[in-house]
Tab-separated table of C-alpha atoms in Angstrom:
chain	number	residue	atom	x	y	z
Q	13	MET	CA	34.961	67.901	69.192
Q	14	ASN	CA	37.469	65.412	70.465
Q	15	LEU	CA	41.011	65.958	69.310
Q	16	PRO	CA	43.377	63.011	69.190
Q	17	LEU	CA	46.025	62.942	71.886
Q	18	CYS	CA	49.573	63.517	70.727
Q	19	ARG	CA	51.608	60.477	71.650
Q	20	PHE	CA	55.367	59.966	71.704
Q	21	PRO	CA	56.540	56.868	70.009
Q	22	HIS	CA	57.371	54.001	72.338
Q	23	ARG	CA	60.653	53.531	70.588
Q	24	LEU	CA	62.748	56.698	70.063
Q	25	PRO	CA	65.360	56.861	67.348
Q	26	PRO	CA	68.899	56.356	68.768
Q	27	SER	CA	69.811	60.027	68.280
Q	28	ALA	CA	66.694	61.252	70.126
Q	29	PHE	CA	67.290	58.783	72.970
Q	30	TRP	CA	70.830	59.985	73.607
Q	31	LEU	CA	69.774	63.643	73.402
Q	32	ARG	CA	67.126	63.080	76.065
Q	33	HIS	CA	69.637	61.177	78.179
Q	34	LEU	CA	72.185	64.003	77.982
Q	35	LEU	CA	69.570	66.628	78.865
Q	36	LEU	CA	68.400	64.666	81.903
Q	37	THR	CA	71.983	64.079	83.041
Q	38	TYR	CA	72.886	67.781	82.656
Q	39	THR	CA	69.764	68.899	84.571
Q	40	ALA	CA	70.514	66.508	87.424
Q	41	ALA	CA	74.142	67.642	87.589
Q	42	MET	CA	73.200	71.324	87.739
Q	43	ALA	CA	70.675	70.645	90.502
Q	44	THR	CA	73.316	68.783	92.504
Q	45	LEU	CA	75.855	71.599	92.076
Q	46	ALA	CA	73.267	74.160	93.179
Q	47	LEU	CA	72.697	72.195	96.372
Q	48	LEU	CA	76.388	71.632	97.031
Q	49	ALA	CA	77.634	75.167	96.215
Q	50	PRO	CA	76.557	76.827	99.513
Q	51	ALA	CA	78.057	73.972	101.517
Q	52	ALA	CA	81.338	74.123	99.578
Q	53	HIS	CA	81.414	77.899	99.900
Q	54	ALA	CA	80.925	77.707	103.672
Q	55	GLN	CA	83.504	74.948	103.992
Q	56	SER	CA	86.165	76.934	102.092
Q	57	ALA	CA	85.494	80.027	104.207
Q	58	THR	CA	85.699	77.967	107.408
Q	59	ALA	CA	89.041	76.490	106.345
Q	60	TYR	CA	90.442	79.929	105.524
Q	61	PRO	CA	93.324	80.559	105.598
Q	62	ASN	CA	95.218	77.391	104.735
Q	63	LYS	CA	98.172	78.974	102.916
Q	64	PRO	CA	100.229	82.196	103.050
Q	65	ILE	CA	98.462	85.506	102.343
Q	66	LYS	CA	99.845	88.275	100.163
Q	67	LEU	CA	99.505	91.905	101.272
Q	68	ILE	CA	100.009	94.471	98.528
Q	69	VAL	CA	101.367	97.752	99.884
Q	70	PRO	CA	101.100	100.271	97.004
Q	71	PHE	CA	103.997	102.371	98.297
Q	72	PRO	CA	107.780	101.958	98.430
Q	73	ALA	CA	109.291	99.841	101.197
Q	74	GLY	CA	110.479	101.675	104.281
Q	75	GLY	CA	108.000	104.566	104.176
Q	76	GLY	CA	105.535	105.472	106.913
Q	77	GLY	CA	102.626	103.562	105.365
Q	78	ASP	CA	104.718	100.477	104.691
Q	79	THR	CA	105.930	100.474	108.299
Q	80	LEU	CA	102.405	100.743	109.730
Q	81	ALA	CA	101.098	98.028	107.414
Q	82	ARG	CA	103.838	95.628	108.484
Q	83	LEU	CA	103.434	96.377	112.192
Q	84	VAL	CA	99.712	95.607	112.186
Q	85	MET	CA	99.478	92.795	109.667
Q	86	LEU	CA	102.445	90.810	110.961
Q	87	ARG	CA	100.622	90.753	114.302
Q	88	ALA	CA	97.359	89.794	112.538
Q	89	ALA	CA	99.204	86.928	110.836
Q	90	LYS	CA	99.692	85.318	114.247
Q	91	GLU	CA	95.930	85.415	114.784
Q	92	LEU	CA	95.306	83.902	111.341
Q	93	GLY	CA	97.888	81.167	111.748
Q	94	GLN	CA	99.432	81.844	108.335
Q	95	PRO	CA	102.265	84.155	107.238
Q	96	ILE	CA	101.433	87.414	105.478
Q	97	VAL	CA	103.939	88.243	102.763
Q	98	VAL	CA	104.250	91.946	101.906
Q	99	GLU	CA	104.654	92.944	98.274
Q	100	ASN	CA	105.509	96.603	97.632
Q	101	LEU	CA	104.038	97.816	94.333
Q	102	GLY	CA	104.593	101.566	94.363
Q	103	GLY	CA	103.801	104.071	91.639
Q	104	ALA	CA	101.302	106.816	90.725
Q	105	GLY	CA	100.465	107.667	94.338
Q	106	GLY	CA	99.401	104.109	95.136
Q	107	ASN	CA	97.386	103.529	91.959
Q	108	VAL	CA	99.673	100.848	90.490
Q	109	GLY	CA	99.482	98.502	93.462
Q	110	SER	CA	95.791	99.192	94.078
Q	111	ALA	CA	94.901	98.378	90.465
Q	112	ALA	CA	96.863	95.130	90.690
Q	113	ALA	CA	95.058	94.130	93.889
Q	114	ALA	CA	91.675	94.882	92.290
Q	115	LYS	CA	92.379	92.256	89.613
Q	116	ALA	CA	93.389	89.531	92.095
Q	117	PRO	CA	91.131	86.517	92.792
Q	118	ALA	CA	88.453	87.228	95.391
Q	119	ASP	CA	89.549	84.397	97.666
Q	120	GLY	CA	91.047	86.248	100.620
Q	121	TYR	CA	94.653	85.472	99.705
Q	122	THR	CA	95.407	88.922	98.295
Q	123	LEU	CA	94.907	91.923	100.569
Q	124	LEU	CA	95.416	95.607	99.864
Q	125	TYR	CA	96.768	98.190	102.283
Q	126	GLY	CA	94.755	101.296	101.349
Q	127	THR	CA	94.764	104.875	102.594
Q	128	ASN	CA	92.860	108.136	102.267
Q	129	GLY	CA	95.253	108.745	99.376
Q	130	THR	CA	94.384	105.624	97.381
Q	131	HIS	CA	90.667	105.532	98.207
Q	132	ALA	CA	89.772	109.222	98.350
Q	133	ILE	CA	92.344	111.713	97.060
Q	134	ASN	CA	93.409	109.763	93.975
Q	135	HIS	CA	89.854	109.551	92.682
Q	136	ALA	CA	89.632	113.343	92.763
Q	137	ILE	CA	93.051	114.172	91.390
Q	138	TYR	CA	93.640	111.486	88.731
Q	139	LYS	CA	91.471	111.371	85.629
Q	140	SER	CA	91.818	107.586	85.542
Q	141	PRO	CA	93.412	105.993	88.619
Q	142	GLY	CA	92.975	102.520	87.125
Q	143	PHE	CA	90.584	101.177	89.754
Q	144	SER	CA	87.395	102.097	91.612
Q	145	VAL	CA	86.537	101.903	95.285
Q	146	ARG	CA	83.788	99.499	94.158
Q	147	ASP	CA	86.507	97.067	93.113
Q	148	PHE	CA	87.129	96.292	96.794
Q	149	GLU	CA	85.365	94.965	99.856
Q	150	PRO	CA	86.262	96.996	102.973
Q	151	VAL	CA	87.654	94.831	105.774
Q	152	SER	CA	88.662	97.178	108.609
Q	153	GLN	CA	90.226	100.536	109.230
Q	154	LEU	CA	93.566	100.214	111.013
Q	155	THR	CA	94.486	103.647	112.330
Q	156	ARG	CA	93.724	107.331	112.252
Q	157	ILE	CA	96.922	109.206	111.519
Q	158	ALA	CA	97.458	112.770	112.630
Q	159	ALA	CA	99.608	115.163	110.669
Q	160	MET	CA	102.109	117.451	112.353
Q	161	VAL	CA	102.816	121.073	111.509
Q	162	VAL	CA	106.592	121.414	111.433
Q	163	VAL	CA	108.782	124.371	110.484
Q	164	ARG	CA	112.469	124.814	109.727
Q	165	PRO	CA	114.515	125.157	112.936
Q	166	THR	CA	115.563	128.731	112.125
Q	167	LEU	CA	112.032	130.080	111.602
Q	168	GLN	CA	111.338	132.559	114.397
Q	169	VAL	CA	108.026	131.156	115.608
Q	170	ASN	CA	107.314	128.894	118.574
Q	171	SER	CA	103.574	128.275	118.325
Q	172	MET	CA	100.881	127.696	115.737
Q	173	ALA	CA	99.313	131.071	116.501
Q	174	GLU	CA	102.648	132.781	115.849
Q	175	LEU	CA	103.055	130.924	112.554
Q	176	THR	CA	99.598	131.936	111.328
Q	177	LYS	CA	100.255	135.549	112.304
Q	178	LEU	CA	103.601	135.558	110.469
Q	179	LEU	CA	102.188	134.047	107.291
Q	180	LYS	CA	99.194	136.379	107.269
Q	181	ALA	CA	101.450	139.430	107.591
Q	182	ASN	CA	103.679	138.280	104.708
Q	183	PRO	CA	101.516	136.939	101.849
Q	184	GLY	CA	103.483	135.025	99.230
Q	185	LYS	CA	106.789	135.310	101.089
Q	186	TYR	CA	106.909	131.900	102.759
Q	187	THR	CA	106.760	128.369	101.362
Q	188	PHE	CA	105.390	125.010	102.388
Q	189	GLY	CA	106.728	121.713	101.089
Q	190	SER	CA	104.805	118.536	100.346
Q	191	ALA	CA	105.342	115.001	99.137
Q	192	GLY	CA	103.835	116.008	95.792
Q	193	ASN	CA	100.721	117.386	94.145
Q	194	GLY	CA	97.592	115.808	95.568
Q	195	THR	CA	99.293	114.080	98.476
Q	196	THR	CA	98.007	114.276	102.032
Q	197	SER	CA	100.746	116.752	102.970
Q	198	HIS	CA	99.840	118.997	100.033
Q	199	LEU	CA	96.099	119.001	100.639
Q	200	ALA	CA	96.427	119.375	104.417
Q	201	GLY	CA	98.452	122.519	103.686
Q	202	GLU	CA	95.772	123.752	101.296
Q	203	ILE	CA	93.050	123.199	103.899
Q	204	TYR	CA	95.102	125.181	106.448
Q	205	LYS	CA	95.681	128.004	103.952
Q	206	SER	CA	91.978	128.160	103.099
Q	207	ARG	CA	90.789	128.109	106.712
Q	208	ALA	CA	93.291	130.755	107.844
Q	209	GLY	CA	93.053	132.940	104.728
Q	210	LEU	CA	96.751	132.668	103.871
Q	211	ALA	CA	98.875	133.003	100.741
Q	212	VAL	CA	101.742	130.521	101.084
Q	213	VAL	CA	103.689	129.167	98.108
Q	214	HIS	CA	103.429	125.407	97.610
Q	215	ILE	CA	106.636	123.547	96.704
Q	216	PRO	CA	105.860	119.952	95.617
Q	217	TYR	CA	108.529	117.240	95.870
Q	218	ARG	CA	108.770	113.687	94.649
Q	219	GLY	CA	108.109	112.120	98.006
Q	220	GLY	CA	107.928	113.195	101.635
Q	221	ALA	CA	111.545	112.286	102.375
Q	222	GLN	CA	112.848	114.848	99.877
Q	223	ALA	CA	110.527	117.533	101.213
Q	224	MET	CA	111.533	116.807	104.815
Q	225	THR	CA	115.230	116.941	103.899
Q	226	ASP	CA	114.806	120.394	102.377
Q	227	LEU	CA	112.759	121.554	105.363
Q	228	MET	CA	115.556	120.476	107.701
Q	229	GLY	CA	118.022	122.307	105.463
Q	230	GLY	CA	115.967	125.485	105.382
Q	231	GLN	CA	115.044	125.384	101.670
Q	232	VAL	CA	111.337	125.482	102.567
Q	233	ASP	CA	109.729	127.091	105.601
Q	234	MET	CA	107.043	124.678	106.775
Q	235	MET	CA	105.316	121.401	106.121
Q	236	ILE	CA	102.215	119.573	107.315
Q	237	GLU	CA	103.268	115.940	107.186
Q	238	VAL	CA	101.782	112.732	108.585
Q	239	MET	CA	103.299	111.959	111.956
Q	240	PRO	CA	104.979	108.636	111.086
Q	241	ASN	CA	107.224	110.695	108.783
Q	242	ALA	CA	107.449	113.922	110.786
Q	243	ALA	CA	107.662	112.710	114.387
Q	244	PRO	CA	111.162	111.144	114.180
Q	245	GLN	CA	112.596	114.380	112.765
Q	246	ALA	CA	110.808	116.444	115.416
Q	247	LYS	CA	112.081	114.198	118.209
Q	248	GLY	CA	115.586	114.554	116.871
Q	249	GLY	CA	115.332	118.352	116.891
Q	250	ARG	CA	115.866	118.577	113.134
Q	251	VAL	CA	112.519	120.354	112.650
Q	252	LYS	CA	110.368	122.366	115.040
Q	253	PRO	CA	106.903	120.886	115.813
Q	254	LEU	CA	104.051	123.350	116.425
Q	255	ALA	CA	100.733	121.493	116.350
Q	256	VAL	CA	98.783	118.429	115.219
Q	257	THR	CA	95.897	118.512	112.765
Q	258	THR	CA	93.380	116.287	114.563
Q	259	ALA	CA	90.494	117.525	116.720
Q	260	THR	CA	92.125	116.136	119.877
Q	261	ARG	CA	95.736	115.865	120.991
Q	262	VAL	CA	97.738	112.803	120.033
Q	263	ALA	CA	98.426	110.305	122.831
Q	264	GLY	CA	102.080	109.946	121.897
Q	265	TRP	CA	102.570	113.752	121.902
Q	266	PRO	CA	100.249	115.079	124.636
Q	267	GLU	CA	102.248	118.315	124.986
Q	268	LEU	CA	101.627	119.304	121.361
Q	269	PRO	CA	98.434	121.390	120.893
Q	270	THR	CA	95.965	121.012	118.043
Q	271	ILE	CA	95.443	123.573	115.279
Q	272	ALA	CA	91.887	123.951	116.618
Q	273	GLU	CA	93.273	124.986	120.013
Q	274	SER	CA	95.563	127.463	118.287
Q	275	GLY	CA	92.963	129.724	116.712
Q	276	LEU	CA	91.221	127.693	113.987
Q	277	ALA	CA	88.237	126.198	115.818
Q	278	GLY	CA	86.847	122.996	114.328
Q	279	PHE	CA	89.993	122.169	112.350
Q	280	ASP	CA	90.170	118.376	112.058
Q	281	VAL	CA	92.218	116.709	109.329
Q	282	SER	CA	93.674	113.234	109.579
Q	283	ALA	CA	94.965	110.544	107.296
Q	284	TRP	CA	93.845	106.957	107.705
Q	285	ASP	CA	94.741	103.478	106.558
Q	286	ALA	CA	92.773	100.275	106.140
Q	287	ILE	CA	92.744	96.760	104.728
Q	288	PHE	CA	90.720	95.761	101.668
Q	289	VAL	CA	90.093	92.621	99.625
Q	290	PRO	CA	88.884	92.316	96.016
Q	291	ALA	CA	85.130	92.718	95.502
Q	292	GLY	CA	83.245	89.448	95.721
Q	293	THR	CA	85.345	87.971	98.512
Q	294	PRO	CA	83.009	85.808	100.645
Q	295	ARG	CA	81.728	87.591	103.738
Q	296	PRO	CA	82.906	84.829	106.136
Q	297	ILE	CA	86.475	85.473	104.928
Q	298	VAL	CA	86.038	89.238	105.346
Q	299	ASN	CA	84.777	88.628	108.884
Q	300	ARG	CA	87.725	86.342	109.657
Q	301	LEU	CA	90.191	89.019	108.555
Q	302	ASN	CA	88.301	91.712	110.444
Q	303	ASP	CA	88.423	89.674	113.640
Q	304	ALA	CA	92.165	88.995	113.291
Q	305	ILE	CA	92.895	92.699	112.717
Q	306	HIS	CA	90.834	93.729	115.742
Q	307	LYS	CA	92.665	91.253	117.950
Q	308	ALA	CA	96.005	92.508	116.647
Q	309	LEU	CA	95.094	96.135	117.338
Q	310	ALA	CA	94.048	95.240	120.896
Q	311	ASP	CA	97.628	94.238	121.718
Q	312	PRO	CA	99.026	96.853	124.168
Q	313	GLU	CA	102.556	96.660	122.777
Q	314	LEU	CA	101.376	97.226	119.218
Q	315	ARG	CA	99.132	100.115	120.299
Q	316	ALA	CA	102.094	101.770	122.017
Q	317	GLN	CA	104.232	101.354	118.895
Q	318	LEU	CA	101.546	102.944	116.739
Q	319	GLN	CA	100.935	105.808	119.156
Q	320	SER	CA	104.625	106.651	119.202
Q	321	ARG	CA	104.294	107.195	115.448
Q	322	GLY	CA	101.228	109.425	115.807
Q	323	ALA	CA	98.751	106.731	114.767
Q	324	GLU	CA	95.692	106.002	116.895
Q	325	VAL	CA	94.102	102.573	116.485
Q	326	ALA	CA	90.674	102.847	114.842
Q	327	PRO	CA	89.250	99.381	114.111
Q	328	GLY	CA	85.663	99.061	112.951
Q	329	THR	CA	83.234	97.057	110.864
Q	330	PRO	CA	83.368	96.865	107.060
Q	331	GLU	CA	80.199	98.990	106.962
Q	332	GLU	CA	81.778	101.684	109.147
Q	333	LEU	CA	84.819	101.766	106.883
Q	334	ALA	CA	82.597	102.150	103.814
Q	335	LYS	CA	80.873	105.173	105.388
Q	336	HIS	CA	84.220	106.654	106.370
Q	337	ILE	CA	85.482	106.340	102.800
Q	338	ALA	CA	82.423	108.206	101.501
Q	339	SER	CA	82.916	111.139	103.901
Q	340	SER	CA	86.663	111.127	103.248
Q	341	MET	CA	86.094	111.411	99.507
Q	342	THR	CA	84.036	114.557	100.132
Q	343	LEU	CA	86.650	116.160	102.430
Q	344	TRP	CA	89.657	115.506	100.232
Q	345	GLY	CA	87.740	116.014	96.993
Q	346	ASP	CA	86.812	119.530	98.106
Q	347	ALA	CA	90.455	120.216	99.004
Q	348	VAL	CA	91.554	119.089	95.547
Q	349	LYS	CA	89.055	121.440	93.895
Q	350	ARG	CA	90.182	124.403	96.007
Q	351	SER	CA	93.841	123.727	95.283
Q	352	GLY	CA	93.386	123.151	91.576
Q	353	ALA	CA	95.694	120.135	91.813
Q	354	ALA	CA	95.583	117.697	88.921
Q	355	VAL	CA	97.648	114.781	87.676
Q	356	ASP	CA	97.383	113.595	84.064
């Protein structure tokens, strides 16, 4: 059985003609955009950066993290050929600034200075920090930052072993200060207490500066604080340094032993900092930033400045930083659980 062929009329009504014309035009335009998009994407990444870059530091100006961020990224700006403007957005342990950076356009012109606090501790201690680690693309770690065990000048101990012995013999009698619940200084103290089997009373402050002031004045007995904050006070003789928390001695303080050397084998706790960009930032831009940071950290003068503050340069690939964040979340998350720390 032969069916008749269905034929379109030779002459379409005006409305049908224009509809077909619009559809054909739209299809051609989309095909052209699809072909041009990769080329435009590559061109924009190649031209990056062509204007100033904003670096969000989610901590107050003048603190240890702010100082390290400025030291490294101002040097990286020279490699990029564009200024990097620092914007301090402190609050909620770094959550306020980090959440703001997560919402920025993914074009490489907004960077975030992140730490083990923002990208590990906060996700264990805050019910809702306001952002996720998945909101960011890792660029590069900057440094590994040792913490220093310091005690009030009048405390009658001169070594880490003597301190542990004193605290063990007097459960609940001595105190340790911190920058606040869930901070690096708090959780480093909790890890020490747990490893050594100690009962030491935690006194949280609103910031490391307040805690250090009271330690110098004798209101608290000890503190485990990151070296950029503790080292200047130790050098000035205002507190007594006993040990560092990393597995190996710190280059800037070679005479200071590690906690591991002082009776707690395997003890290795360090803070870290890194640079991030919003998720979805093109990989060529991430690579450009990574390269500039690595070149900055290779500068001998900058390395010496960082080492004097207890920070060892630790550049790496974005993939290495991602793995480091995952392991860091486990370490600090466990410390949060043991301490019972929580922030509403």
